[in-house]
Amino acid sequence: MAARRALAAAVAVALLAASASADSWLYEKFTTDGHVRADYNAQGQQVTSLILDRQSGGAFYSRQKYLYGVFSIQMKLIRGNSAGTVTSFYLTSGDGPGHDEIDMEFMGNSSGEPVVLNTNVWAAGDGKKEQQFYLWFDPAADFHTYTIIWNDRNVIFKVDDLFIRSFRRHADLPYPGVKPMSVHATLWDGSFWATQQGKVKVDWAGAPFVVSYRGYSADACTPDGDGRPLSCPAGTDRWMTRQLDAAEWGTVAWARKNYMHYNYCEDGWRFPQGFPAECSRN
């Protein structure tokens, strides 16, 4: 009997190790910076934690750059008072003045207040395209899935199974469709901006602050050198031509009606000379 138990335990350990190896996405695909910890849960999933204290935050960013794809990750945000913190999952071509970027940023809040998800699209260095939503659930109680779908027609933002935004491409307007981008995740002190426009700062008595990531996936095309066609996975059509259907536009309308916190297309103070052209077209 003891031998059987020992054998069963050995098999379980082996299966967990194999599962963990298959899910070791962090160090295989990303470079880390600052406070980053990687562990495995009971199901063999790698769980990556970014940690923020007075000395440093944490980040990881992909070694590979992509040009179009579907990028998804599960996240569990900071418990309790997260005011002043910013957690992110985003794509960027770099830090230059003409860079492209697609953002999902989670702006922390005081205990009991809803967390704000900031979505933004940068094209040729112009990033004044924010739409912000209060999350309709507690993002610190469990993992939720956040997805960016990026193709040559639109950028789509998705939370769990609900589509919340589509930023469409227009031939005469800037769009992030030329510069390859890498995938980033960060946790940092955004006290100057994150909560109530910087009025509420990070309470360091609650540090360290921890955000957990798991289940990362990228179904995406990669550039294959200047002038060469993209290298794309099989079945690319399932997302390369993806646009929202009528029912999915319905969830966008639901999110806007019930949970929108800010819409750049309604901020006349910010755009006294008139709203950006896409505001009347999307």
Short mmCIF file of C-alpha atoms in Angstrom, two decimals:
data_model
loop_
_atom_site.label_atom_id
_atom_site.label_comp_id
_atom_site.label_asym_id
_atom_site.label_seq_id
_atom_site.Cartn_x
_atom_site.Cartn_y
_atom_site.Cartn_z
CA MET A 1 0.00 0.00 0.00
CA ALA A 2 2.83 2.36 0.93
CA ALA A 3 4.51 1.60 -2.39
CA ARG A 4 1.30 2.42 -4.27
CA ARG A 5 0.95 5.73 -2.43
CA ALA A 6 4.55 6.59 -3.17
CA LEU A 7 4.08 5.73 -6.85
CA ALA A 8 0.89 7.79 -7.04
CA ALA A 9 2.63 10.74 -5.41
CA ALA A 10 5.54 10.45 -7.82
CA VAL A 11 3.19 10.37 -10.82
CA ALA A 12 1.30 13.40 -9.51
CA VAL A 13 4.54 15.33 -9.06
CA ALA A 14 5.68 14.35 -12.55
CA LEU A 15 2.37 15.41 -14.10
CA LEU A 16 2.47 18.74 -12.26
CA ALA A 17 6.06 19.31 -13.37
CA ALA A 18 5.14 18.53 -16.99
CA SER A 19 2.15 20.83 -16.80
CA ALA A 20 4.23 23.58 -15.24
CA SER A 21 6.88 23.21 -17.92
CA ALA A 22 4.23 23.55 -20.62
CA ASP A 23 2.93 26.75 -18.97
CA SER A 24 6.28 28.42 -18.27
CA TRP A 25 5.53 31.49 -20.35
CA LEU A 26 7.25 34.20 -18.32
CA TYR A 27 10.95 33.44 -18.68
CA GLU A 28 10.53 31.81 -22.09
CA LYS A 29 8.90 34.84 -23.71
CA PHE A 30 9.57 37.86 -21.52
CA THR A 31 12.31 39.91 -19.92
CA THR A 32 11.60 41.06 -16.36
CA ASP A 33 12.43 44.25 -14.52
CA GLY A 34 12.07 45.22 -10.86
CA HIS A 35 10.10 43.12 -8.38
CA VAL A 36 8.79 40.05 -10.22
CA ARG A 37 7.99 36.64 -8.75
CA ALA A 38 6.95 33.48 -10.61
CA ASP A 39 5.20 30.54 -8.95
CA TYR A 40 2.86 27.70 -9.96
CA ASN A 41 -0.63 26.99 -8.71
CA ALA A 42 -2.06 23.53 -7.94
CA GLN A 43 -3.15 23.15 -11.57
CA GLY A 44 0.37 23.72 -12.86
CA GLN A 45 -0.33 27.21 -14.18
CA GLN A 46 2.47 29.70 -13.89
CA VAL A 47 1.35 32.70 -11.84
CA THR A 48 3.50 35.80 -12.17
CA SER A 49 3.33 38.49 -9.50
CA LEU A 50 4.41 42.09 -9.92
CA ILE A 51 5.22 43.80 -6.63
CA LEU A 52 5.26 47.52 -5.78
CA ASP A 53 6.95 49.01 -2.73
CA ARG A 54 8.70 52.31 -2.01
CA GLN A 55 11.85 51.16 -3.78
CA SER A 56 10.50 49.77 -7.02
CA GLY A 57 7.62 48.41 -9.04
CA GLY A 58 7.66 45.45 -11.39
CA ALA A 59 7.37 44.75 -15.11
CA PHE A 60 7.78 42.17 -17.83
CA TYR A 61 7.98 42.75 -21.58
CA SER A 62 8.12 40.40 -24.54
CA ARG A 63 11.31 39.75 -26.44
CA GLN A 64 9.28 39.25 -29.61
CA LYS A 65 7.57 42.10 -31.45
CA TYR A 66 4.27 41.59 -33.24
CA LEU A 67 2.26 43.21 -36.00
CA TYR A 68 -1.41 42.31 -35.44
CA GLY A 69 -2.81 39.57 -33.27
CA VAL A 70 -4.90 38.58 -30.25
CA PHE A 71 -3.24 39.14 -26.88
CA SER A 72 -4.86 37.87 -23.70
CA ILE A 73 -4.00 37.47 -20.05
CA GLN A 74 -5.75 36.74 -16.77
CA MET A 75 -5.14 39.21 -13.95
CA LYS A 76 -6.00 39.54 -10.27
CA LEU A 77 -5.54 43.10 -9.08
CA ILE A 78 -4.47 44.60 -5.75
CA ARG A 79 -6.68 43.83 -2.76
CA GLY A 80 -7.99 46.63 -0.56
CA ASN A 81 -6.74 50.18 -0.94
CA SER A 82 -4.97 50.41 -4.29
CA ALA A 83 -5.25 54.20 -4.67
CA GLY A 84 -2.41 55.76 -6.63
CA THR A 85 -1.25 52.51 -8.23
CA VAL A 86 -1.37 51.73 -11.95
CA THR A 87 -1.43 48.18 -13.29
CA SER A 88 -1.19 47.60 -17.03
CA PHE A 89 -1.30 45.19 -19.93
CA TYR A 90 -0.39 46.89 -23.19
CA LEU A 91 1.41 46.87 -26.53
CA THR A 92 3.95 49.47 -27.58
CA SER A 93 6.40 50.11 -30.40
CA GLY A 94 8.74 52.00 -28.06
CA ASP A 95 9.16 55.34 -26.33
CA GLY A 96 9.87 57.59 -29.30
CA PRO A 97 7.82 60.70 -30.12
CA GLY A 98 6.02 58.94 -32.99
CA HIS A 99 5.37 55.65 -31.24
CA ASP A 100 2.25 53.47 -31.42
CA GLU A 101 0.62 51.91 -28.37
CA ILE A 102 -2.53 50.05 -27.29
CA ASP A 103 -3.29 50.32 -23.57
CA MET A 104 -5.32 48.59 -20.90
CA GLU A 105 -4.46 50.38 -17.65
CA PHE A 106 -6.09 49.77 -14.28
CA MET A 107 -6.12 52.84 -12.06
CA GLY A 108 -6.27 51.93 -8.40
CA ASN A 109 -8.83 53.28 -5.98
CA SER A 110 -9.62 53.49 -2.28
CA SER A 111 -11.16 50.46 -0.59
CA GLY A 112 -14.76 49.95 -1.62
CA GLU A 113 -14.53 52.20 -4.69
CA PRO A 114 -14.63 50.72 -8.22
CA VAL A 115 -11.39 50.34 -10.17
CA VAL A 116 -11.20 52.29 -13.43
CA LEU A 117 -10.00 50.58 -16.63
CA ASN A 118 -8.38 53.08 -19.00
CA THR A 119 -8.29 52.02 -22.67
CA ASN A 120 -6.25 54.05 -25.12
CA VAL A 121 -4.88 53.85 -28.65
CA TRP A 122 -1.75 55.74 -29.67
CA ALA A 123 -0.97 56.28 -33.35
CA ALA A 124 2.08 58.19 -34.61
CA GLY A 125 2.60 59.63 -31.13
CA ASP A 126 -0.98 60.84 -30.63
CA GLY A 127 -2.56 59.23 -27.57
CA LYS A 128 -5.48 61.46 -26.66
CA LYS A 129 -8.02 58.70 -27.31
CA GLU A 130 -8.96 57.46 -23.85
CA GLN A 131 -12.15 55.71 -22.93
CA GLN A 132 -12.42 54.72 -19.27
CA PHE A 133 -14.79 52.28 -17.60
CA TYR A 134 -15.61 51.40 -14.01
CA LEU A 135 -15.25 47.64 -13.63
CA TRP A 136 -18.56 45.99 -12.73
CA PHE A 137 -16.93 43.34 -10.55
CA ASP A 138 -14.22 43.15 -7.91
CA PRO A 139 -11.03 42.62 -9.96
CA ALA A 140 -9.08 41.65 -6.82
CA ALA A 141 -11.40 38.82 -5.73
CA ASP A 142 -10.45 36.48 -8.58
CA PHE A 143 -8.75 36.31 -11.96
CA HIS A 144 -10.45 37.94 -14.95
CA THR A 145 -9.43 37.81 -18.60
CA TYR A 146 -8.40 40.94 -20.49
CA THR A 147 -7.95 40.80 -24.26
CA ILE A 148 -6.70 43.08 -27.04
CA ILE A 149 -7.59 42.17 -30.64
CA TRP A 150 -5.50 44.18 -33.10
CA ASN A 151 -5.82 43.89 -36.87
CA ASP A 152 -5.71 46.19 -39.88
CA ARG A 153 -9.38 47.13 -39.45
CA ASN A 154 -9.81 47.89 -35.77
CA VAL A 155 -8.52 47.56 -32.21
CA ILE A 156 -10.99 45.72 -29.97
CA PHE A 157 -10.93 45.62 -26.16
CA LYS A 158 -12.55 42.75 -24.30
CA VAL A 159 -13.11 41.98 -20.61
CA ASP A 160 -13.92 38.32 -19.95
CA ASP A 161 -16.59 37.55 -22.58
CA LEU A 162 -17.76 41.15 -23.06
CA PHE A 163 -16.57 43.54 -25.75
CA ILE A 164 -16.31 47.09 -24.38
CA ARG A 165 -14.68 49.12 -27.16
CA SER A 166 -13.77 49.07 -30.85
CA PHE A 167 -11.42 51.68 -32.29
CA ARG A 168 -11.88 51.60 -36.05
CA ARG A 169 -9.34 52.37 -38.75
CA HIS A 170 -9.96 55.21 -41.19
CA ALA A 171 -7.80 55.59 -44.28
CA ASP A 172 -7.15 59.30 -43.72
CA LEU A 173 -6.39 59.12 -39.98
CA PRO A 174 -3.43 57.77 -37.98
CA TYR A 175 -3.73 54.12 -36.96
CA PRO A 176 -1.27 51.69 -35.31
CA GLY A 177 -0.72 49.52 -38.36
CA VAL A 178 2.93 49.95 -39.37
CA LYS A 179 5.18 49.67 -36.34
CA PRO A 180 5.65 46.24 -34.70
CA MET A 181 4.90 46.26 -30.96
CA SER A 182 5.99 44.26 -27.95
CA VAL A 183 3.75 43.15 -25.07
CA HIS A 184 4.22 44.79 -21.67
CA ALA A 185 2.83 44.41 -18.17
CA THR A 186 3.70 46.84 -15.37
CA LEU A 187 2.84 47.86 -11.81
CA TRP A 188 3.98 51.34 -10.78
CA ASP A 189 3.34 54.36 -8.58
CA GLY A 190 0.99 56.65 -10.50
CA SER A 191 0.10 58.90 -7.58
CA PHE A 192 0.39 62.02 -9.73
CA TRP A 193 -2.41 60.82 -12.04
CA ALA A 194 -4.12 57.54 -11.27
CA THR A 195 -6.79 58.19 -8.63
CA GLN A 196 -9.14 61.19 -8.80
CA GLN A 197 -6.67 62.96 -11.08
CA GLY A 198 -3.87 62.62 -8.55
CA LYS A 199 -5.77 63.81 -5.49
CA VAL A 200 -5.39 60.45 -3.71
CA LYS A 201 -1.83 59.14 -3.39
CA VAL A 202 -0.43 55.70 -2.66
CA ASP A 203 -0.74 54.77 1.02
CA TRP A 204 2.60 53.06 1.57
CA ALA A 205 1.37 51.59 4.86
CA GLY A 206 -0.38 49.01 2.67
CA ALA A 207 2.77 48.01 0.77
CA PRO A 208 3.86 45.74 -0.72
CA PHE A 209 1.14 45.83 -3.40
CA VAL A 210 0.80 42.69 -5.52
CA VAL A 211 -0.83 42.02 -8.90
CA SER A 212 -0.97 38.48 -10.30
CA TYR A 213 -0.94 37.41 -13.94
CA ARG A 214 -1.55 33.98 -15.46
CA GLY A 215 -2.74 32.31 -18.68
CA TYR A 216 -0.91 34.59 -21.11
CA SER A 217 -1.47 33.90 -24.81
CA ALA A 218 -0.51 35.61 -28.06
CA ASP A 219 -1.97 34.44 -31.36
CA ALA A 220 -0.15 36.93 -33.53
CA CYS A 221 1.89 37.73 -36.61
CA THR A 222 5.57 38.58 -36.38
CA PRO A 223 7.60 40.75 -38.76
CA ASP A 224 10.07 38.74 -40.82
CA GLY A 225 12.43 41.50 -41.82
CA ASP A 226 12.11 44.68 -43.87
CA GLY A 227 10.10 44.22 -47.03
CA ARG A 228 9.15 40.63 -46.24
CA PRO A 229 5.62 39.37 -45.59
CA LEU A 230 4.48 38.77 -42.03
CA SER A 231 4.96 35.36 -40.48
CA CYS A 232 1.50 34.42 -39.20
CA PRO A 233 0.14 31.33 -37.41
CA ALA A 234 -2.33 29.01 -39.10
CA GLY A 235 -5.92 30.20 -38.93
CA THR A 236 -5.06 33.89 -38.86
CA ASP A 237 -8.36 34.74 -40.57
CA ARG A 238 -10.23 34.07 -37.34
CA TRP A 239 -8.96 37.40 -36.02
CA MET A 240 -7.27 39.23 -38.92
CA THR A 241 -10.66 40.23 -40.34
CA ARG A 242 -12.41 40.34 -36.96
CA GLN A 243 -14.95 43.09 -36.45
CA LEU A 244 -17.82 43.34 -33.99
CA ASP A 245 -21.22 42.00 -34.99
CA ALA A 246 -24.53 43.53 -33.92
CA ALA A 247 -24.72 41.57 -30.66
CA GLU A 248 -21.15 42.51 -29.75
CA TRP A 249 -21.85 46.17 -30.45
CA GLY A 250 -24.69 45.67 -27.99
CA THR A 251 -22.24 44.85 -25.19
CA VAL A 252 -20.21 47.94 -26.13
CA ALA A 253 -23.37 50.04 -25.79
CA TRP A 254 -24.13 48.36 -22.44
CA ALA A 255 -20.66 49.19 -21.11
CA ARG A 256 -20.88 52.78 -22.31
CA LYS A 257 -24.34 53.33 -20.82
CA ASN A 258 -23.71 51.74 -17.45
CA TYR A 259 -19.98 51.94 -16.69
CA MET A 260 -18.27 54.60 -18.80
CA HIS A 261 -16.27 57.00 -16.61
CA TYR A 262 -14.64 59.12 -19.33
CA ASN A 263 -14.86 59.45 -23.11
CA TYR A 264 -12.41 61.70 -24.97
CA CYS A 265 -15.04 62.23 -27.65
CA GLU A 266 -17.21 64.05 -25.11
CA ASP A 267 -14.50 66.23 -23.54
CA GLY A 268 -15.12 69.64 -25.07
CA TRP A 269 -12.77 71.32 -22.59
CA ARG A 270 -9.90 69.21 -23.87
CA PHE A 271 -10.76 69.78 -27.53
CA PRO A 272 -12.05 73.37 -27.75
CA GLN A 273 -11.36 73.50 -31.50
CA GLY A 274 -13.45 70.42 -32.17
CA PHE A 275 -13.36 66.73 -31.43
CA PRO A 276 -10.95 64.36 -33.21
CA ALA A 277 -12.30 63.30 -36.61
CA GLU A 278 -12.89 59.65 -35.64
CA CYS A 279 -15.35 60.71 -32.94
CA SER A 280 -18.06 61.36 -35.55
CA ARG A 281 -17.29 58.18 -37.47
CA ASN A 282 -16.91 55.37 -34.94
#
